Coordinates of C-alpha atoms and ligand atoms in Angstrom, one line a residue:
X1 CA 160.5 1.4 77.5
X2 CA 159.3 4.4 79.0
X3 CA 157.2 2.0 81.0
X4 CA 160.5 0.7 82.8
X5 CA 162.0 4.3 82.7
X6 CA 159.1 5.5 84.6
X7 CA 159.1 2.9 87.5
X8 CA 162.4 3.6 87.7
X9 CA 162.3 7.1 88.0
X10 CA 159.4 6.9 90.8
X11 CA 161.3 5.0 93.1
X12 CA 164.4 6.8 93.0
X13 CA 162.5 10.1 93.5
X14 CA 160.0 8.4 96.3
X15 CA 163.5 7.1 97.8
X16 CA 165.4 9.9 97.4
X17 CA 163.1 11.6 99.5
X18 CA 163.0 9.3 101.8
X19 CA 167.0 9.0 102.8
X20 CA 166.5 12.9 102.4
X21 CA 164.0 12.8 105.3
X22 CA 166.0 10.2 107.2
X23 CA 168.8 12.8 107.3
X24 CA 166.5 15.9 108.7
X25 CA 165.9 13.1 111.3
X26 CA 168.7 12.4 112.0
X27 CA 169.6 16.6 112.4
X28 CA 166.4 17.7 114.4
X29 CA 165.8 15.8 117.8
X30 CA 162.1 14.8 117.7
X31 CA 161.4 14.8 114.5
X32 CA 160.3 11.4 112.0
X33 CA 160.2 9.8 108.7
X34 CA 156.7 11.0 107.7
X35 CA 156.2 6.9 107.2
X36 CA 156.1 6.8 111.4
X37 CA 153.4 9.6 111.9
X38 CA 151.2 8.3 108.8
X39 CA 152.0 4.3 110.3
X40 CA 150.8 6.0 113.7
X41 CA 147.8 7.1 112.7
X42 CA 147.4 4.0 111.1
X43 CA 147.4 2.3 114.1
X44 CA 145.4 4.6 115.9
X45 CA 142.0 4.3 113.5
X46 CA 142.7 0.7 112.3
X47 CA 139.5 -1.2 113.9
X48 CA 140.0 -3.4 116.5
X49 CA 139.3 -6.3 114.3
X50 CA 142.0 -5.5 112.2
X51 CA 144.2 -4.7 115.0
X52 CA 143.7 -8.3 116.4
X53 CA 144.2 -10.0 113.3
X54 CA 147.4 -8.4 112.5
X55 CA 148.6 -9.3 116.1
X56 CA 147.3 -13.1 115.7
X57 CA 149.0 -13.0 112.3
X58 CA 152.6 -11.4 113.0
X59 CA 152.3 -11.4 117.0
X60 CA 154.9 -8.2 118.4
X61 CA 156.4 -7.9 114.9
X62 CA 153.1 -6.3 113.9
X63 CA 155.1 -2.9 114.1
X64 CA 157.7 -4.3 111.4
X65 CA 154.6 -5.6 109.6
X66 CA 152.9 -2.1 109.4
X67 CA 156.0 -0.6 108.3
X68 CA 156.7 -2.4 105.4
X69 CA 153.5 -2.0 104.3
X70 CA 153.9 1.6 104.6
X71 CA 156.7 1.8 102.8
X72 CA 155.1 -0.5 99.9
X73 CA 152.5 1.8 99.4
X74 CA 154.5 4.7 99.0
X75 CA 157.0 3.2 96.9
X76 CA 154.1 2.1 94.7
X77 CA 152.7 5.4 94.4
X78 CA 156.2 6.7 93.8
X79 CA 155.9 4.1 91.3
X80 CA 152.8 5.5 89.7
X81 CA 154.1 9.1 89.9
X82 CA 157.4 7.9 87.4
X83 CA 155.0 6.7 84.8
X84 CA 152.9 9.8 84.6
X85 CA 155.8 11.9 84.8
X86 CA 157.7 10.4 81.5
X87 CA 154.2 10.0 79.8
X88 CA 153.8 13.4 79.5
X89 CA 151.5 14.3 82.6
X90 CA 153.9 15.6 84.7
X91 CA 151.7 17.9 86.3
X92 CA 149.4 15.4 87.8
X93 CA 152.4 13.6 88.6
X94 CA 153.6 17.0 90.9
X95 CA 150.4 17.0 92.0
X96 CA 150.6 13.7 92.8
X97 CA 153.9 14.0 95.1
X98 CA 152.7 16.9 96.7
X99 CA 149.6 15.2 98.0
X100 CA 151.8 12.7 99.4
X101 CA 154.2 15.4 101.3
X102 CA 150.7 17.1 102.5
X103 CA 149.5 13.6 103.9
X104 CA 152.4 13.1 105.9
X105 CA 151.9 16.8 107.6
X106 CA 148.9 16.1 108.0
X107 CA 149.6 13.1 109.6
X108 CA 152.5 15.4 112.3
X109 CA 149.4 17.6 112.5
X110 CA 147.6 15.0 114.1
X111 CA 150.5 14.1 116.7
X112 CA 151.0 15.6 119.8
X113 CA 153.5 18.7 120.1
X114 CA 153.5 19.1 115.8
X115 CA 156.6 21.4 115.9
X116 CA 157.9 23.0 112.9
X117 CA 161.1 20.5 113.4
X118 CA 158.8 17.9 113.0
X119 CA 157.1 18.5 109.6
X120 CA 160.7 19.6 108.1
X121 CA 161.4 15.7 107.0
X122 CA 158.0 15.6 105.3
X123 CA 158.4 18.8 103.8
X124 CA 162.4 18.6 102.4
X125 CA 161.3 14.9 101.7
X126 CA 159.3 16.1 99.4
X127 CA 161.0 18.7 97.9
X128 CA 163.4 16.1 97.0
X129 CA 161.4 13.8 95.4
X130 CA 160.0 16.8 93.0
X131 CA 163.7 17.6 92.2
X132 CA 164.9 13.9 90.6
X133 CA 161.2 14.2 88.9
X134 CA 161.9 17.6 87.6
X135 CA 165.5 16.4 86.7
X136 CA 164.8 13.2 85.2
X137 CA 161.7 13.6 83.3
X138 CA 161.2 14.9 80.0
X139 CA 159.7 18.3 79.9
X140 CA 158.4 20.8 77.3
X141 CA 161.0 23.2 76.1
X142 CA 160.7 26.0 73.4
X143 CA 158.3 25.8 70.8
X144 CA 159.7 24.1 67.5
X145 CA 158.8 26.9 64.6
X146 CA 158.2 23.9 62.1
X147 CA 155.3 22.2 64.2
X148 CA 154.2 24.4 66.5
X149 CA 154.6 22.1 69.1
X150 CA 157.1 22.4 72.0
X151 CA 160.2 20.5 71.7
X152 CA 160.7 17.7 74.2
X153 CA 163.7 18.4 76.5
X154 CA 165.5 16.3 79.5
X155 CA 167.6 13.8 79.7
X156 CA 168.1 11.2 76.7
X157 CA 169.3 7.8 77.4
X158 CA 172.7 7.9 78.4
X159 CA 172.1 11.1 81.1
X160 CA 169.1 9.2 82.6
X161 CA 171.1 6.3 83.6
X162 CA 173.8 8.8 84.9
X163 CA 171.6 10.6 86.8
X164 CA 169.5 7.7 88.1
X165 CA 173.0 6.3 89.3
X166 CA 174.4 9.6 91.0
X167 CA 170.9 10.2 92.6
X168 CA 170.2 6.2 93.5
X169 CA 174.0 6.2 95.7
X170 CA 173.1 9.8 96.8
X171 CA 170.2 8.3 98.5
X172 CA 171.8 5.5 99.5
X173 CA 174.8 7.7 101.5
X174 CA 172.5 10.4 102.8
X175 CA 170.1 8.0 104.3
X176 CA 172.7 6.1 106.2
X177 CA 173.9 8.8 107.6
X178 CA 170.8 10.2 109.0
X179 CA 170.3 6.8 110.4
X180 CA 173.9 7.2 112.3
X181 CA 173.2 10.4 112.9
X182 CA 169.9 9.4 114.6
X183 CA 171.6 7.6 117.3
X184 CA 172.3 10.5 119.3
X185 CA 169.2 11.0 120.2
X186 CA 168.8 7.6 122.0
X187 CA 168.6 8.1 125.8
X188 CA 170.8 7.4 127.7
X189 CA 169.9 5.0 130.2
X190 CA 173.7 3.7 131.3
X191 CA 173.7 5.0 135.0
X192 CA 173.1 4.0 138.1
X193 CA 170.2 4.6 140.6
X194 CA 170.2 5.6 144.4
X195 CA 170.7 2.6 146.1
X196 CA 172.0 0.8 143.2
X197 CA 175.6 2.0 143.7
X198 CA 178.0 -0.9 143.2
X199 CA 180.8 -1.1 146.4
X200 CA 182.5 2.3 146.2
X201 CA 180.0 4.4 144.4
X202 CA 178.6 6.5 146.5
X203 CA 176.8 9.5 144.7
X204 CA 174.1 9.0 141.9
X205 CA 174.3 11.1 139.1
X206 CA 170.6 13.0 138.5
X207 CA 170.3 14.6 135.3
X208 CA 172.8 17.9 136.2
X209 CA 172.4 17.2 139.9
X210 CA 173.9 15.0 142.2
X211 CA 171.7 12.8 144.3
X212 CA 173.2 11.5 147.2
X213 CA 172.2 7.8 147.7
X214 CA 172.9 7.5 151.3
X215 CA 170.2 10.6 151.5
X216 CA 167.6 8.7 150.2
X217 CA 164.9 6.7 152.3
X218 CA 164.7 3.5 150.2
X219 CA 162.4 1.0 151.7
X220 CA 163.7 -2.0 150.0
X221 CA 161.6 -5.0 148.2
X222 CA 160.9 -8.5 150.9
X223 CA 164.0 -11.2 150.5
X224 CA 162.9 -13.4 147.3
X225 CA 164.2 -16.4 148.9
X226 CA 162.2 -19.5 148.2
X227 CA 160.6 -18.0 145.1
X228 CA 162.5 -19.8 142.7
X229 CA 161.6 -23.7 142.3
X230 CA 164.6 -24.6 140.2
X231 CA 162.9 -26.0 137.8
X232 CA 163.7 -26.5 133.6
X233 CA 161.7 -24.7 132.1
X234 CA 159.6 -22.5 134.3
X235 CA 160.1 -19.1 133.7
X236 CA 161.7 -17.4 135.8
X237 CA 160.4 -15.5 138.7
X238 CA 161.9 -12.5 137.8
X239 CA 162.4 -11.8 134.0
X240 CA 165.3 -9.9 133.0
X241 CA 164.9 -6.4 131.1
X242 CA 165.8 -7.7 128.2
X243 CA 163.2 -10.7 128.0
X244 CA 160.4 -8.5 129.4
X245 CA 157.2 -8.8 127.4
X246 CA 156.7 -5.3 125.5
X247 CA 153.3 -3.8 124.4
X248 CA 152.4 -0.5 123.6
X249 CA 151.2 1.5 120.6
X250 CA 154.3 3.6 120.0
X251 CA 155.5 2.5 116.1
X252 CA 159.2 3.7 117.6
X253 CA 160.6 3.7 120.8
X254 CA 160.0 7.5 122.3
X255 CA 163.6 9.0 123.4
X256 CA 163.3 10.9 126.5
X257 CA 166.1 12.7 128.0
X258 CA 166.0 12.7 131.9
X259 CA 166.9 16.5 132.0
X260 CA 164.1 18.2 130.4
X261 CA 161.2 15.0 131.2
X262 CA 158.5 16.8 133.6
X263 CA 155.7 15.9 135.0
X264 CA 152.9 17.2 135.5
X265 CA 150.0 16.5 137.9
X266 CA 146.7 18.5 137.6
X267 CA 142.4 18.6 137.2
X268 CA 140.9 17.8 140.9
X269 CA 143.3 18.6 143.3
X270 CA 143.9 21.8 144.9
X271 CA 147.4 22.6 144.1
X272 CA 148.6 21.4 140.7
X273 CA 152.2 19.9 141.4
X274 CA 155.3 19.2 138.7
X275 CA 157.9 17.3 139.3
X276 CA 161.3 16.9 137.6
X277 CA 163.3 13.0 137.5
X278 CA 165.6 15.1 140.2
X279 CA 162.5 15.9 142.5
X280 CA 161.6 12.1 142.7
X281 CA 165.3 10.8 143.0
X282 CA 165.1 12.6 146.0
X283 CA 162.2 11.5 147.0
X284 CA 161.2 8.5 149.5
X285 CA 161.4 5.1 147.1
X286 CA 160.0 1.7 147.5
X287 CA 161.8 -1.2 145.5
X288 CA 159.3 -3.9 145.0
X289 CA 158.6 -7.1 142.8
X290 CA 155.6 -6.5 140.9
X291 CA 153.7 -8.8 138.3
X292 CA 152.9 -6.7 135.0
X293 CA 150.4 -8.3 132.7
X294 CA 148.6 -7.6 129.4
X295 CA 144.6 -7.8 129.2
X296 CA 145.0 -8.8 125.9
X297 CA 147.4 -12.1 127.3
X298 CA 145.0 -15.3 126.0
X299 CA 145.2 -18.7 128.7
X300 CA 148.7 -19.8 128.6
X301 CA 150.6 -16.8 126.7
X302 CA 153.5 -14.8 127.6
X303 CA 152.3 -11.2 127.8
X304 CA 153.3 -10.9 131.5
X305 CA 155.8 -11.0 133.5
X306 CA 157.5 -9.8 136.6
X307 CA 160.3 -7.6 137.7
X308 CA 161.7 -5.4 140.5
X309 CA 160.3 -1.5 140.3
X310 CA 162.1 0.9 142.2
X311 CA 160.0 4.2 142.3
X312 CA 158.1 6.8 144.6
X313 CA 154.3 5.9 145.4
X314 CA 151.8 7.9 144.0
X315 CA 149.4 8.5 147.2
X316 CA 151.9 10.9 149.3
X317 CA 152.4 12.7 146.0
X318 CA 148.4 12.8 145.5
X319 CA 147.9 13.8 149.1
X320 CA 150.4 17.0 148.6
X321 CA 148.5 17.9 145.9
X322 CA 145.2 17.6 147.8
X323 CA 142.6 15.3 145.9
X324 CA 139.5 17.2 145.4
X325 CA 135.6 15.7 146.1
X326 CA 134.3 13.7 142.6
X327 CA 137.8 12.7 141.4
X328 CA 137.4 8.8 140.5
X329 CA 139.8 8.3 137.4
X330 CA 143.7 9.0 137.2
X331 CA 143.9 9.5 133.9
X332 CA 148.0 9.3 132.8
X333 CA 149.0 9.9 129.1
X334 CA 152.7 9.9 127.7
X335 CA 154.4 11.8 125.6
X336 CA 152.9 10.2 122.3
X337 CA 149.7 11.0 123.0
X338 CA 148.5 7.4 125.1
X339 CA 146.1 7.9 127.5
X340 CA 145.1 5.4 130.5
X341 CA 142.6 5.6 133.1
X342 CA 142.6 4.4 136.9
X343 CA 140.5 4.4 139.3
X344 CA 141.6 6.3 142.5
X345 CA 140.9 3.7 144.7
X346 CA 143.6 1.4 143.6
X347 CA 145.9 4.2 143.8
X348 CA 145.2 5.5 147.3
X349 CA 144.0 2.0 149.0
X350 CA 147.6 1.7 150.2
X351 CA 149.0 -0.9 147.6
X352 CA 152.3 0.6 146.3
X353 CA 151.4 2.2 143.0
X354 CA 153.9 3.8 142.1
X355 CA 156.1 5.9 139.8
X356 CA 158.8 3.8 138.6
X357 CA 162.2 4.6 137.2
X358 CA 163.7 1.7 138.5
X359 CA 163.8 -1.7 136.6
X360 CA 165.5 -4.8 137.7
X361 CA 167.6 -2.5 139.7
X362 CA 168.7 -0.5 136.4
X363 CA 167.3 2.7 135.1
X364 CA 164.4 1.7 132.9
X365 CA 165.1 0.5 129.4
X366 CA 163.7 3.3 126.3
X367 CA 161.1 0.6 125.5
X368 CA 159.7 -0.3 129.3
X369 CA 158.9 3.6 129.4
X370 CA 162.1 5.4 130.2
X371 CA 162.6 7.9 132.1
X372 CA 159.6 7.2 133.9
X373 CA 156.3 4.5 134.2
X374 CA 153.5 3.7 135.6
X375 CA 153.1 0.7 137.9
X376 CA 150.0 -0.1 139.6
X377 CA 149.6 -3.7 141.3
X378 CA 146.7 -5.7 140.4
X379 CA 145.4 -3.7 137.2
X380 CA 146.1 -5.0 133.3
X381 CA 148.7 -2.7 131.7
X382 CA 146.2 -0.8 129.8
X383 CA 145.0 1.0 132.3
X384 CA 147.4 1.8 134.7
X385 CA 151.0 1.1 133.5
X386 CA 151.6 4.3 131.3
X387 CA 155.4 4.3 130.1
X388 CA 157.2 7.3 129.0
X389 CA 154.4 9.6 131.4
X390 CA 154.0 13.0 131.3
X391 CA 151.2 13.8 132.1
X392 CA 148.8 12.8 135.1
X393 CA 144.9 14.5 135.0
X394 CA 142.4 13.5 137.9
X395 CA 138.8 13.2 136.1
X396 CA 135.3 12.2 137.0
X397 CA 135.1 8.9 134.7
X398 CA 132.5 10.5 133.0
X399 CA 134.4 13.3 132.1
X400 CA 137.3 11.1 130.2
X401 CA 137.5 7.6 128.2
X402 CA 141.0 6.5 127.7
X403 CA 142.7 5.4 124.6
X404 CA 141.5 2.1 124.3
X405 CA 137.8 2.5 126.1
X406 CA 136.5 3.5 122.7
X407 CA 137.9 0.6 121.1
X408 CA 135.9 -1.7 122.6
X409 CA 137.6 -2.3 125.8
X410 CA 136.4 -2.2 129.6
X411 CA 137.1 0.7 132.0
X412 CA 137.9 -1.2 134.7
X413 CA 140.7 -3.6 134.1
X414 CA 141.3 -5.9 137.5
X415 CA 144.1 -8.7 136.5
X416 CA 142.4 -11.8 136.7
X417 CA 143.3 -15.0 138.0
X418 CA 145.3 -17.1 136.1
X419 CA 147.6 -20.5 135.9
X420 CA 150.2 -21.5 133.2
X421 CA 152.2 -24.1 132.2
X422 CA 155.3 -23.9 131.1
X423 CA 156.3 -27.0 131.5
X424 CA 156.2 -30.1 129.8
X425 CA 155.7 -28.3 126.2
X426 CA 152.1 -29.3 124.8
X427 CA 152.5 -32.3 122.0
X428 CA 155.6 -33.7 124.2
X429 CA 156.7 -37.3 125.2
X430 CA 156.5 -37.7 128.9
X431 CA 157.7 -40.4 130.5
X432 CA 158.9 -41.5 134.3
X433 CA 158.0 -38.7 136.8
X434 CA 157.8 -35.5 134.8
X435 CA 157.5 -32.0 136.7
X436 CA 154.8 -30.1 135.8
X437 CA 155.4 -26.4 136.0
X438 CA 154.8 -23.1 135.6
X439 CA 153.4 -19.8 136.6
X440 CA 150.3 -18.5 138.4
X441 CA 149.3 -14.8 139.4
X442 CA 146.2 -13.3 141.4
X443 CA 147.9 -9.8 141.2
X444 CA 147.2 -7.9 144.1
X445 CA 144.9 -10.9 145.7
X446 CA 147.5 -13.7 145.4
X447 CA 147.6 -17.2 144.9
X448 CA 146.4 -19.2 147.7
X449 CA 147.0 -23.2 145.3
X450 CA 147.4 -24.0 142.5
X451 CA 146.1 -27.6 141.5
X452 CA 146.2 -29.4 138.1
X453 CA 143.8 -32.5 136.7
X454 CA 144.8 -34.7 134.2
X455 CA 141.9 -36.0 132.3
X456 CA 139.6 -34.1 133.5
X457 CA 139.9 -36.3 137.4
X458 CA 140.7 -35.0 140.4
X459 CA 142.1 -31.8 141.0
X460 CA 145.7 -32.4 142.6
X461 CA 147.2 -29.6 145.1
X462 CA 150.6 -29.1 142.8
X463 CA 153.8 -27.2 145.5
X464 CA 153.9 -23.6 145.2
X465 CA 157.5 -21.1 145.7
X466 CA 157.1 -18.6 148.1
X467 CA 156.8 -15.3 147.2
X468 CA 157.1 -11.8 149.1
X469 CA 153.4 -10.6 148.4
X470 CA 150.4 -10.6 146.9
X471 CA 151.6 -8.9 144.1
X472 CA 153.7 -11.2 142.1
X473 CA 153.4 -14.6 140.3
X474 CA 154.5 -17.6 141.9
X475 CA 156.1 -20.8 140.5
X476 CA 154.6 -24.0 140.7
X477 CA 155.4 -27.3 140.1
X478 CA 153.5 -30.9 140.7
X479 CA 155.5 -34.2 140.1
X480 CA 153.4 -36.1 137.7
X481 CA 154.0 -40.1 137.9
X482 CA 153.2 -41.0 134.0
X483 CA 153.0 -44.8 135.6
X484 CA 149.9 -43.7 137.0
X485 CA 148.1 -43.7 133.6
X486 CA 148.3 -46.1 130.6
X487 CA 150.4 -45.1 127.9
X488 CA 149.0 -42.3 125.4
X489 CA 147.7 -39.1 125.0
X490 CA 146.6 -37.2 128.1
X491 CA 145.2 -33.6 128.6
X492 CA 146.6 -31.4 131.5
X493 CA 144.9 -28.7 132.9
X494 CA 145.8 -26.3 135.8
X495 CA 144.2 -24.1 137.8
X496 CA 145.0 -21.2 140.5
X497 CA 143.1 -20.2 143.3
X498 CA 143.4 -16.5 144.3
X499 CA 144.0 -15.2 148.0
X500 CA 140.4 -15.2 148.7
X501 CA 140.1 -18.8 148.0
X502 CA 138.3 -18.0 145.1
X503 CA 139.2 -20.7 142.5
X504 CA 139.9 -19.4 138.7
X505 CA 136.6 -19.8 136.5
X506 CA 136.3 -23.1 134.0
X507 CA 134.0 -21.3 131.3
X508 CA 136.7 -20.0 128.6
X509 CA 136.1 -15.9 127.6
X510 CA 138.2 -14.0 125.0
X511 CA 140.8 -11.4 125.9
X512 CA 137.9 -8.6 125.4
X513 CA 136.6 -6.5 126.9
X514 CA 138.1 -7.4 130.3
X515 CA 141.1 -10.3 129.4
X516 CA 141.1 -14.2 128.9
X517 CA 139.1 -16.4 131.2
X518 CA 139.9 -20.6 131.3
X519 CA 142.1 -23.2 132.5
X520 CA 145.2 -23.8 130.4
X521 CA 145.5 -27.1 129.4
X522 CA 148.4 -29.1 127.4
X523 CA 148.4 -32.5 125.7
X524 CA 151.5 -35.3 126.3
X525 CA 152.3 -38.5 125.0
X526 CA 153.3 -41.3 127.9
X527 CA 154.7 -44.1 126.9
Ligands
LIG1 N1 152.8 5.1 126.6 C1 152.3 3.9 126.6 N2 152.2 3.2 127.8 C2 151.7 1.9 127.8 C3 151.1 1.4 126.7 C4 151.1 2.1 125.5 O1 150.6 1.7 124.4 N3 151.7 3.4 125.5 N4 150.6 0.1 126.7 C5 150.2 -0.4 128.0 C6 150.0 -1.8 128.0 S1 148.6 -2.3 127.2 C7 150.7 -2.7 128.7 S2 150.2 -4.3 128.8 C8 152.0 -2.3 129.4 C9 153.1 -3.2 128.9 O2 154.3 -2.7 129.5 P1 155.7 -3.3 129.0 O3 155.8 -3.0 127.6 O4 156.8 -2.6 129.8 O5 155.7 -4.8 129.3 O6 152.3 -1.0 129.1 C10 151.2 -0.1 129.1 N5 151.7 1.2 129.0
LIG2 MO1 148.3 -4.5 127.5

């Protein structure tokens, strides 16, 4: 009995306390559930075989994953808390709570910028949850004259359930209100950039100032024509926003208002140099198609893809600032706390790494880094496409390892060549002349062929789309006659050779330190 009436009473205080916290959220701009700070830190000590286990098991809904797993611990230990609190222990079972609240500030503490705003969820959370276990559990009251013993107070029976049914739809109300309350502080990112104007628009709205698009140089991105193959099934040579692979480390999406985002440029260079999203709307912009990929993309997966930036380059922006002897490594973090290094090189070499706003020709989603990114051609995203960026230091590369150097991965992160298929799906009939298609990228080097074997025979020079640089994939597609081979299973492989007519490499290497290595290869059935 008081077995039940203890679970129950946990988990109404631990969700009390909760929904209380999801209101403060919802009130102070910035602030989280303690469950996103603790999850962060999580994810920011977990080892890296963990990390890669829990990708491989529940792939980009690892975030969801760690979540709920949060939330099942502390419910449990809210759990826990009930019992000892109707068994009589109710100071352990304070105690208890309280070391719960201090972990999640301790956990703010950890994150960048801990604001008082941002410990208030923890700390009213908590409060809460120590009410309905005050409330609802049985306490001590005046000594009884005939035992000596205090008298047991607190609700009997009937005012349990009451309560536990008044604090249970409390919960459920004030939580859903911080939640709608919580969207207000999601950016907005529903205008339209210079040069983006539909017919008749002529004036870009800039945070509070106006930025007149036919003021600004744009130096648009090379006609596209010829880059799409038309064929089933091949992705497409530009991906839309909202199919864009996402990665990143952020357990939510950071909201950052255009208005107040700044930033800030500083270390080796002679003058240190801030910017505002005004200062580079005005600026001089390129647009350009750009292939992003992932260093932890395995042969023939989908963490890349390719889009149409519109930003300012870096280099004129380094040059004001005047780049001091020594400085080898741009290291960028955002406003979580990320960090990425760069080498110098690839940003002043003249290839347009940039800062982007622009995505697709639309302001950049929340997720794809908002209001502004990284994009540097020919490097992994890990260490040069920061999202949500501050911050931008220049560093010896001895004086600074990056966010994920120290978990195992390498400092210098060239994209390498690679081909995929897309195209017949691997375990698939074929029959008749099937195309075989898909994508290849040599970011920054380009693709020079791209040539596929079946069966390990020749390798067959397979038409390519045409692309407007080095930088992006390129479609490709080879007409397969399955009345060229007898009738069963046969393995496809495919290869890309980059701009230097160096072929991709055969010998198969894992995504780390320095991302996957192999041909791609699919199995059909002919008939
Ligand atoms: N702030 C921040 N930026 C980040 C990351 C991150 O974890 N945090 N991940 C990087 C990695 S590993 C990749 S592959 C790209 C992915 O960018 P996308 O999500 O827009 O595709 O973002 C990069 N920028
Ligand atoms: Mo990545």
């Amino acid at each position: 009995m008081s077995l039940w009436r203890g679970l129950g009473l946990g988990l109404l205080a631990t969700a009390a306390g909760l929904a209380v916290a999801e209101l403060i959220v919802g009130l102070i701009r910035g602030s989280s559930s303690p469950v996103v700070p603790v999850g962060q830190e999580f994810i920011d000590i977990t080892p890296k075989w963990l990390k890669d286990w829990a990708i491989e098991q529940f792939g980009t809904n690892d975030k969801a994953v760690l979540v709920a797993g949060a939330l099942i611990v502390v419910l449990g230990l809210g759990a826990i808390i009930g019992v000892l609190a109707v068994r009589g222990e109710r100071a352990f079972a304070y105690a208890l709570t309280g070391a719960v609240g201090v972990m999640g500030a301790w956990a703010v503490w950890l994150r960048p910028e801990p604001t008082l705003g941002k410990f208030m969820p923890t700390i009213v959370g908590t409060a809460v949850s120590l009410g309905v276990l005050w409330w609802l559990s049985p306490r001590p009251g005046p000594v009884d004259d005939d035992t000596g013993r205090p008298v047991v107070m607190g609700p009997d029976r009937r005012q349990f359930m009451m309560g536990a049914v008044t604090i249970g739809s409390a919960a459920a109300v004030t939580g859903g209100i911080g939640r709608v309350l919580q969207q207000r502080f999601e950016v907005d990112t529903d205008f339209v950039l210079p040069g983006q104007a539909s017919a008749g628009t002529s004036a870009t709205e800039a945070g509070d100032v106006l930025v007149d698009a036919a003021d600004v140089v744009i130096d648009r991105a090379p006609s596209i024509a010829g880059a799409e193959l038309g064929v089933d099934g091949i992705e497409s040579f530009v991906v839309p926003n909202d199919d864009f692979y996402r990665i990143d480390t952020a357990l939510v999406v950071p909201q950052v208002a255009r208005d107040t985002w700044k930033l800030s440029i500083s270390g080796l260079v002679d003058n240190e140099v801030e910017l505002t999203y005004a200062d580079l709307l005005e600026r001089d912009q390129v647009e350009r198609h750009i292939t992003l990929s992932c260093v932890s993309n395995p042969v023939g997966g989908d963490l890349v893809g390719n889009a149409l930036w519109q930003g300012v380059l870096l280099k004129p922006i380094l040059e004001e600032a005047g780049l001091q002897e020594g400085a080898e490594q741009l290291v960028s973090r955002s406003i979580d706390g990320w960090t990425c290094g760069s080498p110098i090189e690839a940003i002043m070499d003249g290839r347009d790494a940039m800062l982007a706003f622009g995505m697709n020709g639309k302001p950049l989603p929340a997720q794809h880094g908002f209001p502004v990114r990284i994009v540097v051609p020919g490097l992994f995203g890990y260490v040069s496409a920061t999202k949500w960026v501050t911050d931008i230091r220049l560093t010896r590369w001895e004086d600074f390892d990056a966010y994920w150097i120290p978990r195992g991965w390498s400092k210098l992160g060239p994209v390498k060549t690679m081909a995929r298929i897309d195209t017949p799906r691997s375990g698939r009939d074929a029959s008749g002349v099937v195309p075989i298609g898909g994508v290849a990228w040599a970011v920054h080097r380009g693709v020079s062929g791209v040539q596929i074997r079946v069966d390990d025979g020749e390798w067959l020079d397979a038409e390519m789309g045409t692309v407007p640089s080095a930088d992006t994939w390129v479609q490709w597609v080879y007409d397969w006659d399955t009345s060229t081979v007898a009738a069963g299973r046969h393995a496809i492989e495919v290869r890309a050779i980059d701009g230097d007519g160096e072929p991709q490499p055969m010998e198969p290497k894992a995504v780390a330190p320095d991302g996957a290595q192999g041909y791609h290869r699919i199995v059909v059935e002919t008939s």
